mmCIF file of C-alpha atoms in Angstrom:
data_model
loop_
_atom_site.group_PDB
_atom_site.id
_atom_site.type_symbol
_atom_site.label_atom_id
_atom_site.label_comp_id
_atom_site.label_asym_id
_atom_site.label_seq_id
_atom_site.Cartn_x
_atom_site.Cartn_y
_atom_site.Cartn_z
ATOM 1 C CA MET A 1 -18.238 -2.606 18.256
ATOM 2 C CA ARG A 2 -14.601 -2.889 19.106
ATOM 3 C CA ARG A 3 -11.342 -4.735 18.808
ATOM 4 C CA LYS A 4 -7.762 -4.310 19.679
ATOM 5 C CA LEU A 5 -5.286 -3.345 16.962
ATOM 6 C CA LEU A 6 -3.137 -6.052 15.900
ATOM 7 C CA PHE A 7 0.614 -5.842 16.012
ATOM 8 C CA GLY A 8 1.085 -4.714 12.349
ATOM 9 C CA GLU A 9 -1.730 -2.148 12.953
ATOM 10 C CA ARG A 10 -0.316 -0.654 16.079
ATOM 11 C CA MET A 11 3.068 -0.407 14.255
ATOM 12 C CA LEU A 12 1.198 1.714 11.441
ATOM 13 C CA HIS A 13 -0.824 3.702 13.950
ATOM 14 C CA GLY A 14 1.922 4.806 16.209
ATOM 15 C CA ASP A 15 1.210 7.134 19.032
ATOM 16 C CA GLY A 16 -1.910 8.397 17.354
ATOM 17 C CA ASN A 17 -0.326 11.289 15.999
ATOM 18 C CA THR A 18 1.867 9.570 13.568
ATOM 19 C CA LEU A 19 1.404 10.397 9.939
ATOM 20 C CA PHE A 20 1.081 7.085 7.884
ATOM 21 C CA ASN A 21 -1.437 8.137 5.162
ATOM 22 C CA ALA A 22 -2.172 5.970 2.167
ATOM 23 C CA VAL A 23 -3.209 8.108 -0.854
ATOM 24 C CA ILE A 24 -5.248 6.559 -3.788
ATOM 25 C CA PRO A 25 -5.866 8.998 -6.649
ATOM 26 C CA PHE A 26 -8.114 8.354 -9.630
ATOM 27 C CA ARG A 27 -9.734 10.490 -12.457
ATOM 28 C CA LEU A 28 -13.298 10.505 -13.644
ATOM 29 C CA ARG A 29 -14.817 12.197 -16.592
ATOM 30 C CA GLY A 30 -18.479 13.303 -16.403
ATOM 31 C CA VAL A 31 -20.866 15.156 -14.279
ATOM 32 C CA PHE A 32 -22.443 14.364 -10.931
ATOM 33 C CA PHE A 33 -23.453 16.082 -7.686
ATOM 34 C CA GLU A 34 -21.918 16.546 -4.220
ATOM 35 C CA ALA A 35 -24.984 15.138 -2.609
ATOM 36 C CA ASP A 36 -24.489 11.904 -4.707
ATOM 37 C CA LEU A 37 -20.868 11.708 -3.396
ATOM 38 C CA HIS A 38 -21.848 12.160 0.182
ATOM 39 C CA HIS A 39 -24.676 9.546 -0.224
ATOM 40 C CA ALA A 40 -22.118 7.021 -1.733
ATOM 41 C CA LEU A 41 -19.769 7.645 1.166
ATOM 42 C CA GLU A 42 -22.573 7.071 3.792
ATOM 43 C CA LYS A 43 -23.405 3.919 2.050
ATOM 44 C CA LEU A 44 -19.811 2.799 2.247
ATOM 45 C CA GLN A 45 -19.830 3.292 5.917
ATOM 46 C CA GLU A 46 -23.004 1.303 6.151
ATOM 47 C CA LYS A 47 -21.250 -1.756 4.696
ATOM 48 C CA HIS A 48 -17.971 -1.434 6.401
ATOM 49 C CA PRO A 49 -18.274 -0.811 10.118
ATOM 50 C CA TRP A 50 -14.387 0.063 10.619
ATOM 51 C CA LEU A 51 -15.031 3.050 8.240
ATOM 52 C CA ASN A 52 -16.720 4.667 11.181
ATOM 53 C CA ALA A 53 -14.085 3.798 13.729
ATOM 54 C CA PHE A 54 -11.844 5.902 15.969
ATOM 55 C CA VAL A 55 -8.949 4.782 18.103
ATOM 56 C CA LYS A 56 -8.764 4.837 21.699
ATOM 57 C CA ASP A 57 -6.207 3.413 24.262
ATOM 58 C CA ASP A 58 -7.219 1.268 27.091
ATOM 59 C CA GLU A 59 -5.797 1.335 30.747
ATOM 60 C CA LYS A 60 -2.765 -0.651 29.431
ATOM 61 C CA GLN A 61 -2.237 1.711 26.565
ATOM 62 C CA ARG A 62 -3.268 -0.785 24.094
ATOM 63 C CA PRO A 63 -5.257 0.941 21.278
ATOM 64 C CA TRP A 64 -8.641 -0.327 20.129
ATOM 65 C CA PHE A 65 -10.703 0.324 16.923
ATOM 66 C CA ILE A 66 -14.024 1.529 18.451
ATOM 67 C CA VAL A 67 -17.392 2.205 16.505
ATOM 68 C CA ASP A 68 -19.727 4.277 18.209
ATOM 69 C CA GLU A 69 -23.056 3.151 16.922
ATOM 70 C CA ALA A 70 -25.135 5.816 18.683
ATOM 71 C CA GLN A 71 -23.060 8.696 17.073
ATOM 72 C CA SER A 72 -22.195 8.494 13.420
ATOM 73 C CA VAL A 73 -19.185 10.216 11.839
ATOM 74 C CA LYS A 74 -19.244 11.354 8.235
ATOM 75 C CA ILE A 75 -16.300 10.817 5.886
ATOM 76 C CA PRO A 76 -14.978 14.382 5.209
ATOM 77 C CA VAL A 77 -14.797 15.696 1.842
ATOM 78 C CA ARG A 78 -12.303 18.645 0.766
ATOM 79 C CA ILE A 79 -13.220 20.193 -2.552
ATOM 80 C CA VAL A 80 -10.566 21.946 -4.593
ATOM 81 C CA LYS A 81 -10.891 23.791 -7.882
ATOM 82 C CA ARG A 82 -9.112 21.937 -10.668
ATOM 83 C CA THR A 83 -6.582 24.045 -12.641
ATOM 84 C CA GLY A 84 -4.526 21.121 -14.543
ATOM 85 C CA ASP A 85 -3.674 17.551 -14.789
ATOM 86 C CA ASP A 86 -1.013 17.451 -12.120
ATOM 87 C CA ASP A 87 -3.139 18.947 -9.404
ATOM 88 C CA TRP A 88 -3.648 15.552 -7.953
ATOM 89 C CA GLN A 89 0.146 15.209 -7.408
ATOM 90 C CA THR A 90 0.292 18.494 -5.412
ATOM 91 C CA GLU A 91 -2.836 17.327 -3.228
ATOM 92 C CA SER A 92 -1.417 13.897 -2.885
ATOM 93 C CA GLN A 93 1.728 15.187 -1.223
ATOM 94 C CA LYS A 94 -0.389 17.675 0.754
ATOM 95 C CA GLU A 95 -2.364 14.797 2.068
ATOM 96 C CA TRP A 96 0.736 12.757 3.126
ATOM 97 C CA HIS A 97 1.362 15.510 5.631
ATOM 98 C CA THR A 98 -2.151 16.165 6.859
ATOM 99 C CA PRO A 99 -2.784 14.045 9.994
ATOM 100 C CA PHE A 100 -5.918 12.073 11.002
ATOM 101 C CA ASP A 101 -7.473 12.683 14.317
ATOM 102 C CA THR A 102 -7.549 9.154 15.155
ATOM 103 C CA ALA A 103 -9.124 9.703 18.535
ATOM 104 C CA LYS A 104 -12.047 11.073 16.812
ATOM 105 C CA GLY A 105 -12.205 9.336 13.283
ATOM 106 C CA PRO A 106 -13.079 8.394 10.774
ATOM 107 C CA LEU A 107 -9.581 7.207 9.550
ATOM 108 C CA ILE A 108 -10.696 8.031 5.956
ATOM 109 C CA ARG A 109 -11.302 11.008 4.013
ATOM 110 C CA LEU A 110 -11.683 12.301 0.346
ATOM 111 C CA VAL A 111 -10.273 15.215 -1.770
ATOM 112 C CA TRP A 112 -12.357 16.236 -4.757
ATOM 113 C CA ILE A 113 -10.349 18.122 -7.348
ATOM 114 C CA LYS A 114 -13.105 19.390 -9.837
ATOM 115 C CA ASP A 115 -13.790 21.400 -12.901
ATOM 116 C CA ASP A 116 -16.901 21.222 -14.994
ATOM 117 C CA VAL A 117 -16.119 17.857 -16.791
ATOM 118 C CA VAL A 118 -13.066 16.097 -15.030
ATOM 119 C CA SER A 119 -12.874 15.120 -11.289
ATOM 120 C CA ASP A 120 -9.539 13.974 -9.892
ATOM 121 C CA MET A 121 -10.473 12.274 -6.584
ATOM 122 C CA ILE A 122 -8.090 11.048 -3.895
ATOM 123 C CA PHE A 123 -9.071 8.595 -1.174
ATOM 124 C CA VAL A 124 -6.902 9.151 1.872
ATOM 125 C CA ILE A 125 -6.815 6.327 4.446
ATOM 126 C CA HIS A 126 -4.762 5.870 7.431
ATOM 127 C CA HIS A 127 -2.639 2.893 6.637
ATOM 128 C CA CYS A 128 -3.416 1.176 10.028
ATOM 129 C CA LEU A 129 -6.919 0.722 8.648
ATOM 130 C CA CYS A 130 -6.445 -1.030 5.276
ATOM 131 C CA ASP A 131 -3.960 -2.211 2.765
ATOM 132 C CA GLY A 132 -4.148 -1.733 -1.131
ATOM 133 C CA GLY A 133 -6.464 -4.607 -1.575
ATOM 134 C CA SER A 134 -9.063 -3.111 0.919
ATOM 135 C CA ALA A 135 -8.662 0.190 -0.771
ATOM 136 C CA MET A 136 -9.361 -1.073 -4.244
ATOM 137 C CA SER A 137 -12.416 -2.832 -2.905
ATOM 138 C CA ILE A 138 -13.592 0.582 -1.289
ATOM 139 C CA LEU A 139 -12.847 2.386 -4.593
ATOM 140 C CA THR A 140 -14.748 -0.253 -6.704
ATOM 141 C CA GLU A 141 -18.020 0.247 -4.299
ATOM 142 C CA LEU A 142 -17.692 3.998 -4.366
ATOM 143 C CA LEU A 143 -17.966 4.020 -8.187
ATOM 144 C CA GLN A 144 -20.812 1.599 -8.147
ATOM 145 C CA LEU A 145 -22.817 3.895 -5.713
ATOM 146 C CA LEU A 146 -21.784 7.150 -7.462
ATOM 147 C CA ASP A 147 -23.407 5.773 -10.596
ATOM 148 C CA ASP A 148 -26.371 4.119 -9.037
ATOM 149 C CA PRO A 149 -27.312 5.250 -5.473
ATOM 150 C CA ASN A 150 -29.434 2.120 -5.078
ATOM 151 C CA ALA A 151 -26.700 -0.353 -6.079
ATOM 152 C CA ASP A 152 -26.381 -3.306 -3.651
ATOM 153 C CA ILE A 153 -22.851 -3.602 -2.375
ATOM 154 C CA GLY A 154 -23.812 -6.143 0.339
ATOM 155 C CA LYS A 155 -22.676 -6.059 4.033
ATOM 156 C CA GLU A 156 -19.156 -6.805 5.354
ATOM 157 C CA ASP A 157 -18.691 -9.363 8.124
ATOM 158 C CA PRO A 158 -16.023 -7.242 9.841
ATOM 159 C CA ILE A 159 -12.746 -8.933 11.170
ATOM 160 C CA LYS A 160 -12.981 -8.684 15.037
ATOM 161 C CA GLY A 161 -9.717 -10.149 15.892
ATOM 162 C CA VAL A 162 -7.166 -13.037 14.864
ATOM 163 C CA GLU A 163 -9.761 -15.721 15.685
ATOM 164 C CA ASP A 164 -11.554 -14.533 12.588
ATOM 165 C CA ILE A 165 -8.475 -15.117 10.477
ATOM 166 C CA ILE A 166 -6.461 -17.944 12.051
ATOM 167 C CA PRO A 167 -8.191 -21.341 11.928
ATOM 168 C CA PRO A 168 -9.293 -22.780 15.382
ATOM 169 C CA ALA A 169 -7.076 -25.766 14.742
ATOM 170 C CA ILE A 170 -3.954 -23.671 14.369
ATOM 171 C CA LEU A 171 -4.814 -20.896 16.877
ATOM 172 C CA ASN A 172 -5.545 -23.478 19.752
ATOM 173 C CA ASN A 173 -2.665 -25.658 18.867
ATOM 174 C CA ARG A 174 -0.668 -25.917 21.971
ATOM 175 C CA LYS A 175 2.729 -26.466 20.079
ATOM 176 C CA LYS A 176 2.084 -23.643 17.900
ATOM 177 C CA GLN A 177 1.151 -21.446 20.877
ATOM 178 C CA ILE A 178 4.367 -22.203 22.664
ATOM 179 C CA LYS A 179 6.463 -21.678 19.474
ATOM 180 C CA ALA A 180 4.937 -18.316 18.819
ATOM 181 C CA LYS A 181 5.336 -17.113 22.646
ATOM 182 C CA LEU A 182 9.089 -18.246 22.421
ATOM 183 C CA ILE A 183 9.760 -16.512 19.100
ATOM 184 C CA GLY A 184 8.025 -13.371 20.296
ATOM 185 C CA GLY A 185 9.754 -13.430 23.576
ATOM 186 C CA LEU A 186 13.220 -13.828 22.017
ATOM 187 C CA ALA A 187 12.357 -10.943 19.561
ATOM 188 C CA THR A 188 11.425 -8.769 22.638
ATOM 189 C CA LEU A 189 14.692 -9.614 24.278
ATOM 190 C CA VAL A 190 16.941 -8.996 21.406
ATOM 191 C CA LEU A 191 15.200 -5.728 20.338
ATOM 192 C CA ARG A 192 15.777 -4.426 23.865
ATOM 193 C CA LEU A 193 19.648 -5.283 23.562
ATOM 194 C CA ILE A 194 20.048 -3.746 20.124
ATOM 195 C CA PRO A 195 21.807 -0.222 20.397
ATOM 196 C CA VAL A 196 19.797 2.298 18.382
ATOM 197 C CA LYS A 197 20.642 5.876 17.823
ATOM 198 C CA LYS A 198 18.220 8.378 19.576
ATOM 199 C CA ASN A 199 17.634 10.324 16.206
ATOM 200 C CA GLY A 200 17.214 8.895 12.753
ATOM 201 C CA VAL A 201 17.924 10.368 9.148
ATOM 202 C CA ASP A 202 16.714 13.819 8.672
ATOM 203 C CA ARG A 203 14.473 12.928 5.690
ATOM 204 C CA LYS A 204 14.021 16.484 4.639
ATOM 205 C CA ASN A 205 11.707 17.112 1.654
ATOM 206 C CA ASP A 206 9.432 14.325 0.501
ATOM 207 C CA TYR A 207 8.498 13.988 -3.064
ATOM 208 C CA LEU A 208 6.600 12.051 -5.692
ATOM 209 C CA ILE A 209 7.700 11.109 -9.124
ATOM 210 C CA HIS A 210 4.977 9.616 -11.379
ATOM 211 C CA TRP A 211 5.006 8.250 -14.869
ATOM 212 C CA LYS A 212 2.744 5.899 -17.166
ATOM 213 C CA PHE A 213 3.682 3.416 -19.813
ATOM 214 C CA ASP A 214 1.529 3.406 -23.097
ATOM 215 C CA ARG A 215 -0.439 0.306 -23.847
ATOM 216 C CA GLU A 216 2.070 -1.116 -26.257
ATOM 217 C CA LEU A 217 5.175 -1.018 -23.970
ATOM 218 C CA SER A 218 2.936 -2.407 -21.048
ATOM 219 C CA LYS A 219 1.756 -5.235 -23.201
ATOM 220 C CA ASP A 220 5.237 -5.884 -24.508
ATOM 221 C CA LEU A 221 6.591 -6.252 -21.060
ATOM 222 C CA VAL A 222 3.875 -8.798 -20.121
ATOM 223 C CA VAL A 223 4.750 -10.787 -23.319
ATOM 224 C CA TYR A 224 8.426 -10.648 -22.556
ATOM 225 C CA CYS A 225 7.914 -12.071 -19.086
ATOM 226 C CA LYS A 226 5.720 -14.770 -20.159
ATOM 227 C CA SER A 227 8.212 -15.789 -22.954
ATOM 228 C CA ALA A 228 10.949 -15.860 -20.287
ATOM 229 C CA GLY A 229 8.986 -17.989 -17.792
ATOM 230 C CA ILE A 230 9.058 -15.055 -15.056
ATOM 231 C CA THR A 231 6.479 -12.942 -13.408
ATOM 232 C CA VAL A 232 6.222 -9.264 -14.179
ATOM 233 C CA ASN A 233 6.619 -8.622 -10.330
ATOM 234 C CA THR A 234 10.029 -10.404 -10.322
ATOM 235 C CA MET A 235 11.077 -8.933 -13.461
ATOM 236 C CA LEU A 236 10.308 -5.323 -12.084
ATOM 237 C CA CYS A 237 12.199 -6.053 -8.848
ATOM 238 C CA GLY A 238 15.291 -7.055 -11.002
ATOM 239 C CA VAL A 239 14.831 -3.808 -12.973
ATOM 240 C CA VAL A 240 14.598 -1.786 -9.773
ATOM 241 C CA LEU A 241 17.704 -3.432 -8.120
ATOM 242 C CA SER A 242 19.820 -2.879 -11.420
ATOM 243 C CA ALA A 243 18.563 0.864 -11.574
ATOM 244 C CA PHE A 244 19.525 1.594 -8.067
ATOM 245 C CA LYS A 245 22.980 -0.102 -8.553
ATOM 246 C CA GLN A 246 23.796 1.789 -11.700
ATOM 247 C CA VAL A 247 22.643 5.069 -10.260
ATOM 248 C CA ARG A 248 23.662 4.992 -6.593
ATOM 249 C CA LYS A 249 26.526 2.533 -6.954
ATOM 250 C CA GLU A 250 28.265 1.980 -3.543
ATOM 251 C CA GLN A 251 25.398 3.439 -1.879
ATOM 252 C CA ALA A 252 22.996 0.883 -3.295
ATOM 253 C CA HIS A 253 22.042 -2.020 -0.800
ATOM 254 C CA ASN A 254 21.114 -4.612 -3.412
ATOM 255 C CA LYS A 255 17.888 -5.379 -1.325
ATOM 256 C CA VAL A 256 14.245 -4.741 -2.289
ATOM 257 C CA SER A 257 11.389 -5.410 0.135
ATOM 258 C CA CYS A 258 8.064 -6.528 -1.568
ATOM 259 C CA PRO A 259 4.784 -6.607 0.395
ATOM 260 C CA VAL A 260 2.669 -9.785 -0.420
ATOM 261 C CA ASP A 261 -1.128 -9.764 -0.296
ATOM 262 C CA ILE A 262 -2.071 -12.076 2.629
ATOM 263 C CA ARG A 263 -5.149 -12.930 0.927
ATOM 264 C CA ARG A 264 -3.406 -15.122 -1.344
ATOM 265 C CA PHE A 265 -2.324 -17.415 1.675
ATOM 266 C CA ALA A 266 -5.161 -16.705 4.136
ATOM 267 C CA PRO A 267 -8.463 -17.402 2.550
ATOM 268 C CA GLU A 268 -10.293 -16.372 5.535
ATOM 269 C CA ILE A 269 -9.727 -12.633 4.829
ATOM 270 C CA LYS A 270 -12.303 -11.833 2.128
ATOM 271 C CA LYS A 271 -11.554 -9.446 -0.837
ATOM 272 C CA ASP A 272 -13.833 -6.774 0.554
ATOM 273 C CA GLN A 273 -12.915 -7.044 4.223
ATOM 274 C CA ILE A 274 -11.060 -3.921 5.676
ATOM 275 C CA PHE A 275 -7.677 -5.214 6.953
ATOM 276 C CA ALA A 276 -4.169 -3.883 6.973
ATOM 277 C CA PHE A 277 -1.696 -6.642 7.826
ATOM 278 C CA GLY A 278 0.464 -7.977 5.047
ATOM 279 C CA LEU A 279 3.409 -10.372 4.467
ATOM 280 C CA MET A 280 6.813 -9.409 3.074
ATOM 281 C CA LEU A 281 9.482 -10.863 0.817
ATOM 282 C CA VAL A 282 13.155 -9.533 0.456
ATOM 283 C CA VAL A 283 14.715 -9.727 -3.034
ATOM 284 C CA SER A 284 18.353 -9.216 -4.013
ATOM 285 C CA ALA A 285 20.547 -9.509 -7.248
ATOM 286 C CA TYR A 286 22.886 -12.340 -7.581
ATOM 287 C CA PRO A 287 26.556 -11.515 -8.497
ATOM 288 C CA GLY A 288 28.012 -12.903 -11.696
ATOM 289 C CA LEU A 289 24.893 -13.408 -13.569
ATOM 290 C CA ASP A 290 23.628 -11.493 -16.629
ATOM 291 C CA PHE A 291 20.272 -9.514 -16.400
ATOM 292 C CA LEU A 292 17.978 -12.451 -17.602
ATOM 293 C CA ASP A 293 19.763 -15.232 -15.843
ATOM 294 C CA ASN A 294 19.633 -13.249 -12.691
ATOM 295 C CA ILE A 295 15.826 -12.792 -12.967
ATOM 296 C CA LYS A 296 15.202 -16.447 -13.527
ATOM 297 C CA ALA A 297 17.321 -17.443 -10.621
ATOM 298 C CA ARG A 298 15.454 -14.871 -8.535
ATOM 299 C CA GLN A 299 12.348 -16.213 -9.810
ATOM 300 C CA LYS A 300 13.023 -19.744 -8.305
ATOM 301 C CA HIS A 301 14.044 -17.995 -5.020
ATOM 302 C CA VAL A 302 10.802 -16.008 -4.931
ATOM 303 C CA ASP A 303 8.829 -19.248 -5.686
ATOM 304 C CA LYS A 304 10.564 -20.920 -2.984
ATOM 305 C CA LYS A 305 10.168 -18.261 -0.376
ATOM 306 C CA SER A 306 6.457 -17.727 -1.271
ATOM 307 C CA ALA A 307 5.827 -21.351 -0.714
ATOM 308 C CA LYS A 308 6.936 -21.100 2.930
ATOM 309 C CA LEU A 309 5.001 -17.884 3.692
ATOM 310 C CA ASP A 310 2.749 -18.820 6.766
ATOM 311 C CA PRO A 311 0.442 -15.896 7.654
ATOM 312 C CA TYR A 312 -1.015 -17.790 10.591
ATOM 313 C CA ALA A 313 2.468 -18.493 12.259
ATOM 314 C CA THR A 314 3.636 -14.858 11.526
ATOM 315 C CA MET A 315 0.544 -13.310 13.129
ATOM 316 C CA MET A 316 0.624 -15.607 16.135
ATOM 317 C CA MET A 317 4.291 -14.638 16.583
ATOM 318 C CA MET A 318 3.671 -10.943 16.101
ATOM 319 C CA GLU A 319 0.631 -11.016 18.506
ATOM 320 C CA SER A 320 3.107 -12.498 21.242
ATOM 321 C CA ALA A 321 5.492 -9.596 20.832
ATOM 322 C CA HIS A 322 3.474 -6.614 21.555
ATOM 323 C CA ALA A 323 5.755 -5.922 24.545
ATOM 324 C CA CYS A 324 8.599 -5.012 21.934
ATOM 325 C CA MET A 325 6.495 -2.447 20.126
ATOM 326 C CA ASP A 326 8.374 0.540 21.355
ATOM 327 C CA ASN A 327 11.797 -0.932 20.752
ATOM 328 C CA PHE A 328 10.674 -2.307 17.180
ATOM 329 C CA THR A 329 9.375 0.921 16.063
ATOM 330 C CA ASN A 330 12.312 2.850 17.433
ATOM 331 C CA LEU A 331 14.708 0.519 15.412
ATOM 332 C CA LEU A 332 12.635 1.100 12.328
ATOM 333 C CA LYS A 333 12.815 4.776 12.824
ATOM 334 C CA ASN A 334 16.204 5.234 13.877
ATOM 335 C CA GLY A 335 18.154 2.155 12.811
ATOM 336 C CA LYS A 336 20.501 2.400 9.687
ATOM 337 C CA SER A 337 18.614 1.592 6.466
ATOM 338 C CA SER A 338 19.497 -1.861 4.793
ATOM 339 C CA ASN A 339 17.322 -1.690 1.770
ATOM 340 C CA ASP A 340 16.948 0.387 -1.432
ATOM 341 C CA CYS A 341 13.242 0.522 -1.391
ATOM 342 C CA MET A 342 9.884 -0.973 -0.957
ATOM 343 C CA PHE A 343 8.462 -2.170 -4.167
ATOM 344 C CA SER A 344 4.752 -2.842 -4.339
ATOM 345 C CA ASN A 345 2.956 -4.172 -7.503
ATOM 346 C CA LEU A 346 -0.894 -4.152 -7.260
ATOM 347 C CA GLY A 347 -0.924 -5.834 -10.592
ATOM 348 C CA LYS A 348 -3.923 -5.496 -13.035
ATOM 349 C CA ILE A 349 -6.781 -3.654 -11.444
ATOM 350 C CA ASP A 350 -10.102 -5.231 -12.538
ATOM 351 C CA ILE A 351 -12.499 -2.141 -12.036
ATOM 352 C CA PRO A 352 -14.958 -1.230 -14.766
ATOM 353 C CA HIS A 353 -14.158 1.987 -16.662
ATOM 354 C CA GLN A 354 -17.400 2.806 -18.299
ATOM 355 C CA TYR A 355 -20.408 3.864 -16.220
ATOM 356 C CA GLN A 356 -23.802 5.556 -16.948
ATOM 357 C CA LEU A 357 -22.930 8.986 -15.514
ATOM 358 C CA PHE A 358 -19.086 9.117 -16.031
ATOM 359 C CA GLU A 359 -15.831 7.176 -17.180
ATOM 360 C CA LEU A 360 -13.057 6.102 -14.977
ATOM 361 C CA GLU A 361 -10.411 7.564 -17.107
ATOM 362 C CA THR A 362 -7.403 6.251 -14.963
ATOM 363 C CA ILE A 363 -6.422 5.080 -11.600
ATOM 364 C CA PHE A 364 -3.048 6.296 -10.599
ATOM 365 C CA SER A 365 -0.724 4.147 -8.538
ATOM 366 C CA PRO A 366 -1.234 4.928 -4.829
ATOM 367 C CA SER A 367 1.402 6.438 -2.586
ATOM 368 C CA VAL A 368 2.034 6.095 1.038
ATOM 369 C CA ILE A 369 4.769 7.746 3.235
ATOM 370 C CA GLY A 370 5.354 6.835 6.766
ATOM 371 C CA PRO A 371 7.914 7.560 9.740
ATOM 372 C CA LEU A 372 9.391 4.072 9.915
ATOM 373 C CA GLY A 373 12.829 4.599 8.444
ATOM 374 C CA ASN A 374 13.654 4.791 4.831
ATOM 375 C CA THR A 375 10.478 6.163 3.005
ATOM 376 C CA THR A 376 11.750 5.107 -0.421
ATOM 377 C CA THR A 377 8.827 3.224 -2.211
ATOM 378 C CA LEU A 378 7.824 2.436 -5.762
ATOM 379 C CA VAL A 379 4.131 1.448 -6.324
ATOM 380 C CA THR A 380 2.860 0.154 -9.710
ATOM 381 C CA SER A 381 -0.322 -0.998 -10.952
ATOM 382 C CA THR A 382 -1.965 -1.697 -14.405
ATOM 383 C CA TYR A 383 -5.281 -0.074 -15.373
ATOM 384 C CA ARG A 384 -6.919 -0.062 -18.924
ATOM 385 C CA GLY A 385 -3.695 -1.607 -20.323
ATOM 386 C CA HIS A 386 -1.434 1.172 -18.842
ATOM 387 C CA MET A 387 1.219 0.323 -16.442
ATOM 388 C CA ASP A 388 1.474 3.184 -13.896
ATOM 389 C CA PHE A 389 4.212 4.076 -11.356
ATOM 390 C CA SER A 390 4.499 6.315 -8.235
ATOM 391 C CA PHE A 391 8.016 6.721 -6.918
ATOM 392 C CA ILE A 392 8.031 8.131 -3.399
ATOM 393 C CA ALA A 393 10.984 9.295 -1.525
ATOM 394 C CA SER A 394 12.837 11.896 0.467
ATOM 395 C CA GLU A 395 15.695 13.955 -0.100
ATOM 396 C CA GLY A 396 17.493 12.688 3.156
ATOM 397 C CA PHE A 397 17.592 9.378 1.710
ATOM 398 C CA ILE A 398 17.821 9.886 -2.014
ATOM 399 C CA PRO A 399 18.403 13.332 -3.657
ATOM 400 C CA TYR A 400 15.503 14.136 -6.080
ATOM 401 C CA GLU A 401 18.085 14.155 -9.176
ATOM 402 C CA GLU A 402 19.216 10.764 -8.250
ATOM 403 C CA ALA A 403 15.630 9.663 -8.069
ATOM 404 C CA LEU A 404 15.044 10.995 -11.614
ATOM 405 C CA ALA A 405 17.927 9.105 -12.840
ATOM 406 C CA ILE A 406 16.673 6.026 -11.236
ATOM 407 C CA LYS A 407 13.265 6.615 -12.973
ATOM 408 C CA ASP A 408 15.019 6.964 -16.272
ATOM 409 C CA LYS A 409 17.183 4.084 -15.804
ATOM 410 C CA ILE A 410 14.024 1.793 -14.919
ATOM 411 C CA ILE A 411 12.478 2.821 -18.162
ATOM 412 C CA SER A 412 15.659 2.308 -20.174
ATOM 413 C CA ILE A 413 16.536 -1.090 -18.902
ATOM 414 C CA ILE A 414 12.890 -2.225 -19.369
ATOM 415 C CA LYS A 415 13.176 -1.058 -23.114
ATOM 416 C CA GLU A 416 16.344 -2.456 -23.670
ATOM 417 C CA GLN A 417 15.471 -6.003 -22.383
ATOM 418 C CA ILE A 418 12.222 -6.017 -24.673
ATOM 419 C CA GLY A 419 14.396 -4.982 -27.386
ATOM 420 C CA HIS A 420 16.816 -7.655 -26.832
ATOM 421 C CA ALA A 421 13.763 -10.212 -26.856
ATOM 422 C CA VAL A 422 12.428 -8.657 -30.155
ATOM 423 C CA ILE A 423 15.814 -9.087 -31.759
ATOM 424 C CA ALA A 424 16.211 -12.621 -30.401
ATOM 425 C CA VAL A 425 12.816 -13.443 -31.976
ATOM 426 C CA VAL A 426 13.655 -11.874 -35.311
#
């Protein structure tokens, strides 16, 4: 089985040696055996063919996902002795910088940080293989199989190309094809003409800052957003923009990029299908408005932009622009950064926490770091009522002390706004 990497997947894959690892940590409390874990991973590979894939270039240097059905590959497991609650952070950062051999596969591995009772596990997946939604499905199924080796997790009908995603009436529409080729061709021409420095920013040391809200604060934030008529995602975007502005002042860009789950707009992509392409919204603050008015105005902007998102047209255009791949990635790597950070909210994670053999104590928000320009990323998720944050960045873009100040400012802004809401109610 084989298929060409789509434009977005090629961008994330790079030259085959490019580090772009997504790291998904979680904590289990209970006892199970290594053989059970290997069995569960094998069952995952049986369901999801692309978890067996490697990447190979054809004669035109176009990369393909390939599954050799005659020769299986096992998902590697690295076992580490657990010495404390923060070991997962150390191992996460180590996994950022450990490349996959994409020419051999698989593009997924697991780290097991264990003591007698607690296991901190880390799924590490090359970002060209899947997004956060796919990763959560894989985690859900792993836990089912770890608890019950005979669990029926079904069989994935894998995506084999754009024809499995874009409806035929759109994919074969002559006007849409011409429009996609024209936009793709124009993008290729423009990217060839844009002058780009040979070398990008020296990003220096990468780091991870993690924190978690208790249930009360997490709940109060949700209640505040509902009462104000805004989403938690838009609220947090506003908080992030404000925190960057207050800490970084003139160095702040007033721009946050927000990935959007393509499954919301393309129902052809099922929840448990392995897929990596996403959509994107860019959010900025409006001058002259106070915090809440700004958030409400931004909510209208986000709703309007979201309604116009068209995954099919976007994919068709990008698939017509493969010729500009080198120029595009060179611009991302070496061009001047114009945004403060990438902000990704996975929302509420609906995975059971109580199993027969163990308890899923917590899921830490994933982290990812890649080579395409500014590495600054904030990922948040909510599990068992706790909102969790992973702030990833590099000293070359944001000094560590400034990142700590941004974290503190995010927390203080949220508490201040919730306090204002309580006072207003009282």
